[in-house]
Amino acid sequence: MISRPLMGLALCASILGSTVEAYADTELKIFVSSQHHPDVWRKVFDQYESRTAGVKVTIEAGGNTSEAQAQYLNTVMSAKDTNLDVLMLDVIRPAQYAAAGWTSDFSGKDMSKFLPTYSEANTVGGKVVAIPAFADAMFLYYRKDLLDKYGIQPPKTWEELTAADKKITQGEGRPDLQGLSFQGKAIEGAVCTFLLPYWSQGKTLVENGKLTFDHDAAVKSLTLWKSFVDDGVAKKNISEVATDDTRKEFQAGNVVFAINWSYGWSSFQGKDSAVVGKVDVARLPSVTGGEQASCLGGWEFGVSAYSTHQDEAKKLVEFLSSPEVSKFMAVNGALLPTYADLYKDADVTKAAPWFANALPVVETAKARPVTPRYNEVSETIRTTINAVLAGVSTPEDGASQIEARLKRILR
Ligand code: GLC
């Protein structure tokens, strides 16, 4: 093995009187979720390069959905590939990655400044295994211009949403105008689709590692989503709709209500958007008599256990998870901050006024089950809700299938 004494060694160089960090010719490769504005992250990496002599950061962008990215990373990490240094991971993954030994620990890292939800999600068995990149939760985007036109308040229940949709779509008389777009494709987002009305009934799925499945609540959730298809509130082929499809259709002006994560906002303000100035964001509706619930999302930075640049990768993550970068991504990419005080920051609320009310939604959003076998839990739920929406399975059978399979997985 050729020894490269300067590789990975932090040097302090004094350039024109100012001290900059210097690493000798290190290339750090970071896996970035392709949905979450890699172009904006690139600007952050450029800033890092300009202040860290000798380091070059290159991006590897994964598939278009969380589970496609996970599939790719599973292959890379199972092969103990040394190519990737930093991994951007969906909040549901640190537990699995830590159990597999795929991420390095950040020993001694002070997590107290981050939102507690995320310091918890990233601490596994007392060890900090990843650092928060950005927060996330599901919200109801809606066409404020259309609701105002018909004198309608943002709906607090799904029943109110259905009534609002009927009034607006009939009034507008546009056959291409969808009432509600949500994620029905068998992707990670569909796990949250299933859980939203389930949780809204006050039910839990897993407690202390034990399955607490409520069959009736599951039937009710699946029935609700299927009724949106049958009643024409959602389009017939909603079982083919993934997260970014919802974003695109809403952005094109073809949707009244859309369930999506925070990243969509910046695209709705962009030059390719048909809905600039016409959008607002509310909490997701509840089932009648239930509580409004959201699904906790978010992404984290892990350092690959197989990276040959451990120190440099951790330094990079330190910067990427700083308040400065969290604010930059909130302003430029509408990614929710991981620091509480940024939700009231004037520049942040100028770019995304609704962030001023988003903190309580993130703080009370419910987490998907934390288990090293999460992949199987996810697969079970997303393929079943997809089959129900496609009319291949009934809500009753779907609920029974989820229950039977989760019993085996979480035994
Ligand atoms: C968002 C969330 C993430 C979730 C994914 C599902 O990216 O931040 O947690 O799993 O959407 O599509």
Coordinates of C-alpha atoms and ligand atoms in Angstrom, one line a residue:
M1 CA 0.0 0.0 0.0
I2 CA 1.4 3.4 -0.9
S3 CA 1.5 5.7 2.0
R4 CA 0.4 9.3 1.3
P5 CA 1.5 11.2 4.4
L6 CA -0.4 14.4 3.6
M7 CA -3.7 12.8 2.7
G8 CA -6.3 13.6 5.4
L9 CA -3.9 15.6 7.4
A10 CA -5.3 18.9 8.5
L11 CA -2.8 21.7 8.0
C12 CA -3.1 25.3 9.0
A13 CA -1.8 27.6 6.3
S14 CA -1.6 31.3 6.7
I15 CA -2.7 33.0 3.5
L16 CA -2.6 36.8 3.4
G17 CA -2.9 36.9 7.2
S18 CA -6.1 34.7 7.4
T19 CA -6.0 31.2 8.5
V20 CA -7.7 28.6 6.3
E21 CA -8.2 24.9 6.8
A22 CA -6.2 23.0 4.3
Y23 CA -6.3 19.3 3.4
A24 CA -3.9 18.0 0.7
D25 CA -5.8 17.1 -2.4
T26 CA -8.8 15.4 -0.9
E27 CA -11.9 14.6 -3.0
L28 CA -15.0 14.1 -0.9
K29 CA -17.9 12.4 -2.6
I30 CA -21.3 13.1 -1.1
F31 CA -24.5 11.2 -1.9
V32 CA -27.3 13.8 -2.1
S33 CA -31.0 13.1 -2.5
S34 CA -31.8 14.1 -6.1
Q35 CA -35.2 15.5 -5.1
H36 CA -33.8 18.0 -2.6
H37 CA -32.2 20.6 -4.8
P38 CA -28.7 19.2 -5.6
D39 CA -28.2 22.5 -7.5
V40 CA -28.7 24.5 -4.3
W41 CA -26.5 22.1 -2.3
R42 CA -23.8 22.6 -5.0
K43 CA -23.6 26.3 -4.0
V44 CA -23.0 25.2 -0.4
F45 CA -20.3 22.8 -1.4
D46 CA -18.7 25.6 -3.5
Q47 CA -18.6 27.8 -0.4
Y48 CA -17.0 25.0 1.5
E49 CA -14.4 24.4 -1.2
S50 CA -13.5 28.1 -1.2
R51 CA -12.9 28.1 2.5
T52 CA -11.1 24.7 2.7
A53 CA -8.0 24.7 0.6
G54 CA -7.3 21.3 -1.0
V55 CA -10.8 19.8 -0.7
K56 CA -13.0 19.2 -3.6
V57 CA -16.6 18.0 -3.1
T58 CA -18.4 16.0 -5.7
I59 CA -22.0 15.1 -5.8
E60 CA -23.5 11.7 -6.5
A61 CA -27.3 12.0 -6.9
G62 CA -29.4 9.0 -6.3
G63 CA -32.8 7.8 -7.7
N64 CA -35.8 10.0 -7.6
T65 CA -37.5 8.6 -4.5
S66 CA -36.3 7.7 -1.0
E67 CA -36.6 3.9 -1.4
A68 CA -34.9 3.9 -4.8
Q69 CA -32.0 5.8 -3.2
A70 CA -31.9 3.4 -0.3
Q71 CA -31.8 0.4 -2.7
Y72 CA -28.7 2.0 -4.4
L73 CA -27.0 2.8 -1.2
N74 CA -27.7 -0.7 0.2
T75 CA -25.8 -2.2 -2.7
V76 CA -22.9 0.3 -2.3
M77 CA -22.6 -0.1 1.4
S78 CA -23.0 -3.9 1.4
A79 CA -20.0 -4.0 -1.0
K80 CA -18.0 -1.9 1.5
D81 CA -17.4 0.5 -1.3
T82 CA -14.9 3.3 -0.3
N83 CA -16.1 5.6 -3.0
L84 CA -18.7 7.6 -1.0
D85 CA -17.6 9.7 2.0
V86 CA -20.8 11.4 3.1
L87 CA -24.3 10.0 2.8
M88 CA -27.5 12.1 2.9
L89 CA -30.0 9.7 4.6
D90 CA -33.7 9.8 5.0
V91 CA -34.6 10.1 8.7
I92 CA -36.0 6.5 8.7
R93 CA -32.5 5.1 8.0
P94 CA -29.9 5.9 10.6
A95 CA -31.1 3.1 12.9
Q96 CA -30.7 0.5 10.1
Y97 CA -27.3 2.0 9.0
A98 CA -26.0 2.0 12.5
A99 CA -27.1 -1.6 13.0
A100 CA -25.3 -2.6 9.8
G101 CA -22.1 -0.7 10.9
W102 CA -22.3 1.5 7.8
T103 CA -21.9 4.8 9.4
S104 CA -19.1 6.2 11.7
D105 CA -19.9 7.6 15.1
F106 CA -19.7 11.3 15.9
S107 CA -18.4 10.8 19.4
G108 CA -18.7 13.8 21.6
K109 CA -20.9 15.7 19.2
D110 CA -23.2 18.2 21.1
M111 CA -26.7 17.6 19.7
S112 CA -28.5 19.9 22.0
K113 CA -28.8 22.8 19.5
F114 CA -30.8 20.7 17.0
L115 CA -34.6 20.1 17.2
P116 CA -34.9 17.3 19.8
T117 CA -36.8 15.0 17.3
Y118 CA -33.7 14.9 15.1
S119 CA -31.1 14.5 17.8
E120 CA -33.2 11.5 19.0
A121 CA -33.5 10.1 15.5
N122 CA -29.7 10.3 15.0
T123 CA -28.7 8.9 18.4
V124 CA -28.7 5.1 18.3
G125 CA -27.7 3.1 21.4
G126 CA -26.3 6.2 23.0
K127 CA -24.1 7.0 19.9
V128 CA -24.6 9.9 17.5
V129 CA -24.6 8.1 14.1
A130 CA -25.7 11.0 11.8
I131 CA -26.2 14.8 12.0
P132 CA -29.4 16.6 10.9
A133 CA -29.3 18.1 7.4
F134 CA -32.9 19.4 7.2
A135 CA -36.2 18.9 8.9
D136 CA -39.4 17.9 7.1
A137 CA -43.1 17.0 7.5
M138 CA -46.1 16.6 5.3
F139 CA -48.3 19.6 4.7
L140 CA -51.4 20.5 2.7
Y141 CA -50.6 22.9 -0.1
Y142 CA -53.6 24.6 -1.5
R143 CA -54.6 27.2 -4.1
K144 CA -55.3 30.2 -2.0
D145 CA -56.6 32.1 -5.0
L146 CA -59.3 29.5 -5.7
L147 CA -60.3 29.1 -2.0
D148 CA -60.6 32.8 -1.7
K149 CA -62.7 33.0 -4.9
Y150 CA -65.2 30.5 -3.5
G151 CA -65.1 31.9 0.1
I152 CA -63.6 28.7 1.5
Q153 CA -61.4 28.4 4.6
P154 CA -58.5 25.8 4.5
P155 CA -60.2 22.5 5.4
K156 CA -59.5 21.0 8.8
T157 CA -61.1 17.6 8.0
W158 CA -61.1 15.3 5.0
E159 CA -64.8 15.8 4.8
E160 CA -64.4 19.6 4.5
L161 CA -61.7 19.1 1.9
T162 CA -64.1 16.9 -0.2
A163 CA -66.8 19.6 0.0
A164 CA -64.4 22.4 -0.8
D165 CA -63.1 20.4 -3.8
K166 CA -66.6 19.8 -5.1
K167 CA -67.5 23.4 -5.0
I168 CA -64.3 24.6 -6.6
T169 CA -64.0 22.0 -9.4
Q170 CA -67.7 22.4 -10.3
G171 CA -67.4 26.2 -10.3
E172 CA -64.2 26.1 -12.4
G173 CA -65.6 23.6 -14.9
R174 CA -62.2 22.4 -15.8
P175 CA -62.1 18.6 -16.3
D176 CA -58.3 18.7 -15.9
L177 CA -58.4 20.3 -12.5
Q178 CA -57.7 17.7 -9.8
G179 CA -59.2 18.2 -6.3
L180 CA -56.4 16.4 -4.4
S181 CA -53.1 15.0 -5.3
F182 CA -51.3 12.6 -3.0
Q183 CA -48.7 9.8 -3.2
G184 CA -50.4 6.5 -4.2
K185 CA -47.5 4.9 -6.0
A186 CA -45.7 2.1 -4.1
I187 CA -43.0 4.5 -2.9
E188 CA -41.8 5.5 0.6
G189 CA -44.2 8.5 0.6
A190 CA -47.1 6.1 0.4
V191 CA -46.2 4.7 3.8
C192 CA -47.0 8.2 5.2
T193 CA -50.2 8.4 3.0
F194 CA -51.5 5.3 4.8
L195 CA -50.4 6.4 8.2
L196 CA -51.9 10.0 8.1
P197 CA -55.6 9.0 8.6
Y198 CA -54.5 6.0 10.7
W199 CA -52.7 8.2 13.2
S200 CA -55.4 10.8 12.9
Q201 CA -57.7 8.3 14.7
G202 CA -55.4 8.3 17.7
K203 CA -53.8 4.9 16.8
T204 CA -50.2 3.9 16.9
L205 CA -48.5 1.3 14.8
V206 CA -45.5 0.2 16.9
E207 CA -44.8 0.9 20.5
N208 CA -41.6 -0.2 22.2
G209 CA -40.8 -2.4 19.3
K210 CA -44.2 -4.2 19.5
L211 CA -46.9 -4.0 16.9
T212 CA -50.0 -2.1 18.0
F213 CA -51.9 -2.5 14.8
D214 CA -55.5 -1.4 14.8
H215 CA -57.4 -3.3 12.1
D216 CA -60.4 -1.0 12.0
A217 CA -58.4 2.1 11.8
A218 CA -56.4 0.7 8.9
V219 CA -59.6 -0.2 7.0
K220 CA -60.8 3.3 7.6
S221 CA -57.6 4.8 6.3
L222 CA -57.5 2.7 3.2
T223 CA -61.3 3.3 2.6
L224 CA -60.8 7.0 2.8
W225 CA -58.0 7.1 0.2
K226 CA -60.0 4.7 -2.1
S227 CA -63.1 6.9 -1.8
F228 CA -61.1 9.9 -3.1
V229 CA -60.4 7.9 -6.3
D230 CA -64.0 6.6 -6.6
D231 CA -65.6 10.0 -5.9
G232 CA -63.3 11.8 -8.4
V233 CA -61.6 13.9 -5.8
A234 CA -58.3 12.4 -6.8
K235 CA -57.5 11.3 -10.3
K236 CA -58.2 7.7 -11.4
N237 CA -54.5 6.7 -11.7
I238 CA -53.4 8.1 -8.4
S239 CA -51.7 4.7 -7.8
E240 CA -49.1 5.9 -10.3
V241 CA -48.4 9.2 -8.6
A242 CA -45.1 9.7 -6.8
T243 CA -44.0 12.7 -4.6
D244 CA -42.5 14.7 -7.4
D245 CA -45.4 14.1 -9.7
T246 CA -47.7 15.7 -7.2
R247 CA -45.2 18.6 -7.1
K248 CA -45.2 19.0 -10.8
E249 CA -48.9 18.8 -11.3
F250 CA -49.6 21.4 -8.6
Q251 CA -46.9 23.6 -10.0
A252 CA -48.6 23.4 -13.5
G253 CA -51.8 24.7 -11.9
N254 CA -53.7 21.5 -12.2
V255 CA -54.4 20.7 -8.6
V256 CA -56.4 22.4 -5.9
F257 CA -55.0 20.6 -2.8
A258 CA -51.7 18.7 -2.7
I259 CA -50.1 16.7 0.0
N260 CA -46.4 17.2 0.0
W261 CA -43.2 17.9 1.9
S262 CA -41.5 21.3 2.3
Y263 CA -39.2 21.2 -0.7
G264 CA -42.0 21.9 -3.2
W265 CA -42.5 25.5 -2.0
S266 CA -39.4 26.9 -3.7
S267 CA -40.4 25.4 -7.0
F268 CA -43.9 26.9 -6.7
Q269 CA -42.2 30.3 -6.5
G270 CA -39.9 29.7 -9.5
K271 CA -40.0 30.9 -13.0
D272 CA -41.4 27.6 -14.3
S273 CA -44.4 27.8 -12.0
A274 CA -48.0 28.6 -13.0
V275 CA -49.0 29.2 -9.4
V276 CA -46.6 32.0 -8.2
G277 CA -48.5 34.0 -5.5
K278 CA -51.4 31.7 -5.5
V279 CA -50.3 29.1 -3.0
D280 CA -50.5 28.7 0.8
V281 CA -49.8 25.9 3.2
A282 CA -51.9 24.5 6.0
R283 CA -51.8 21.5 8.4
L284 CA -53.1 18.3 7.0
P285 CA -56.8 17.6 7.6
S286 CA -58.0 15.0 10.2
V287 CA -60.6 12.3 10.0
T288 CA -63.9 13.7 11.4
G289 CA -63.6 13.7 15.1
G290 CA -59.9 12.9 15.0
E291 CA -56.7 14.9 15.5
Q292 CA -54.7 16.5 12.8
A293 CA -51.5 14.5 12.3
S294 CA -48.5 14.8 10.1
C295 CA -45.7 12.4 9.1
L296 CA -42.2 13.3 10.3
G297 CA -39.6 13.5 7.5
G298 CA -36.2 14.9 7.2
W299 CA -32.7 14.0 6.0
E300 CA -29.4 13.4 7.9
F301 CA -25.7 13.4 7.1
G302 CA -23.8 10.2 7.9
V303 CA -20.2 9.5 7.3
S304 CA -19.6 6.2 5.5
A305 CA -17.7 3.8 7.7
Y306 CA -15.8 2.8 4.6
S307 CA -14.6 6.4 3.7
T308 CA -10.9 6.7 3.7
H309 CA -11.3 10.4 4.6
Q310 CA -13.0 10.2 8.0
D311 CA -11.7 13.5 9.5
E312 CA -12.3 15.5 6.4
A313 CA -15.7 14.0 5.9
K314 CA -16.7 14.9 9.5
K315 CA -15.4 18.4 9.1
L316 CA -17.6 18.8 6.0
V317 CA -20.6 17.5 7.8
E318 CA -19.9 19.9 10.6
F319 CA -20.2 22.8 8.1
L320 CA -23.2 21.3 6.2
S321 CA -25.2 21.0 9.5
S322 CA -24.4 24.5 10.7
P323 CA -27.1 27.1 11.3
E324 CA -25.6 29.1 8.4
V325 CA -26.2 26.3 5.9
S326 CA -29.6 25.4 7.4
K327 CA -30.7 29.0 6.8
F328 CA -29.2 29.0 3.3
M329 CA -31.1 25.9 2.4
A330 CA -34.3 27.2 4.0
V331 CA -34.1 30.5 2.0
N332 CA -33.0 29.0 -1.3
G333 CA -34.5 25.5 -1.3
A334 CA -37.4 25.7 1.2
L335 CA -35.9 22.9 3.3
L336 CA -37.1 23.3 6.9
P337 CA -34.5 24.3 9.4
T338 CA -33.1 21.9 12.0
Y339 CA -32.6 24.8 14.5
A340 CA -35.8 26.2 16.2
D341 CA -34.8 29.9 16.1
L342 CA -34.5 29.9 12.3
Y343 CA -38.2 29.4 11.9
K344 CA -38.7 33.0 12.9
D345 CA -35.7 34.4 11.0
A346 CA -36.7 37.3 8.9
D347 CA -34.9 36.1 5.7
V348 CA -36.4 32.7 6.1
T349 CA -40.0 33.9 6.6
K350 CA -39.5 36.3 3.7
A351 CA -38.7 33.4 1.4
A352 CA -41.3 31.0 2.9
P353 CA -43.8 32.9 5.1
W354 CA -45.5 29.7 6.2
F355 CA -42.3 28.5 7.9
A356 CA -43.3 30.9 10.7
N357 CA -46.1 28.4 11.6
A358 CA -44.3 25.2 10.6
L359 CA -42.3 24.5 13.8
P360 CA -45.2 23.1 15.9
V361 CA -46.1 20.8 12.9
V362 CA -42.6 19.4 12.8
E363 CA -42.4 19.1 16.6
T364 CA -45.7 17.1 16.7
A365 CA -45.2 15.1 13.5
K366 CA -45.3 11.4 14.1
A367 CA -42.4 9.2 13.3
R368 CA -42.6 6.1 11.2
P369 CA -41.5 3.0 13.1
V370 CA -37.9 2.9 14.1
T371 CA -36.5 -0.6 13.4
P372 CA -33.5 -2.1 11.6
R373 CA -36.2 -4.0 9.6
Y374 CA -37.8 -0.8 8.4
N375 CA -37.4 -1.7 4.7
E376 CA -39.8 -4.6 5.1
V377 CA -42.3 -2.6 7.1
S378 CA -42.2 0.1 4.4
E379 CA -42.5 -2.4 1.5
T380 CA -45.5 -4.0 3.2
I381 CA -47.4 -0.8 3.7
R382 CA -46.6 0.9 0.4
T383 CA -47.4 -2.0 -1.9
T384 CA -50.6 -2.7 -0.1
I385 CA -52.0 0.8 -0.2
N386 CA -51.0 0.9 -3.8
A387 CA -52.9 -2.3 -4.6
V388 CA -56.0 -0.9 -2.8
L389 CA -55.8 2.4 -4.8
A390 CA -55.4 0.5 -8.1
G391 CA -58.5 -1.6 -7.2
V392 CA -56.5 -4.8 -7.0
S393 CA -57.3 -5.3 -3.3
T394 CA -60.1 -4.1 -1.0
P395 CA -59.5 -1.9 2.1
E396 CA -60.5 -4.9 4.2
D397 CA -58.1 -7.3 2.6
G398 CA -55.4 -4.7 2.5
A399 CA -55.7 -4.1 6.2
S400 CA -55.5 -7.9 6.9
Q401 CA -52.5 -8.3 4.7
I402 CA -50.6 -5.4 6.3
E403 CA -51.4 -6.9 9.8
A404 CA -50.3 -10.4 8.9
R405 CA -47.1 -9.3 7.3
L406 CA -46.1 -6.8 10.0
K407 CA -46.8 -9.5 12.6
R408 CA -44.2 -11.7 11.0
I409 CA -41.6 -8.8 10.5
L410 CA -41.9 -7.4 14.0
R411 CA -42.3 -10.7 15.8
Ligands
GLC1 C1 -39.4 13.4 2.1 C2 -39.2 13.2 3.6 C3 -38.7 11.8 3.9 C4 -39.7 10.8 3.3 C5 -39.8 11.0 1.8 C6 -40.9 10.1 1.2 O1 -38.2 13.4 1.5 O2 -38.3 14.1 4.1 O3 -38.5 11.6 5.3 O4 -39.4 9.5 3.6 O5 -40.2 12.4 1.6 O6 -41.1 10.4 -0.1

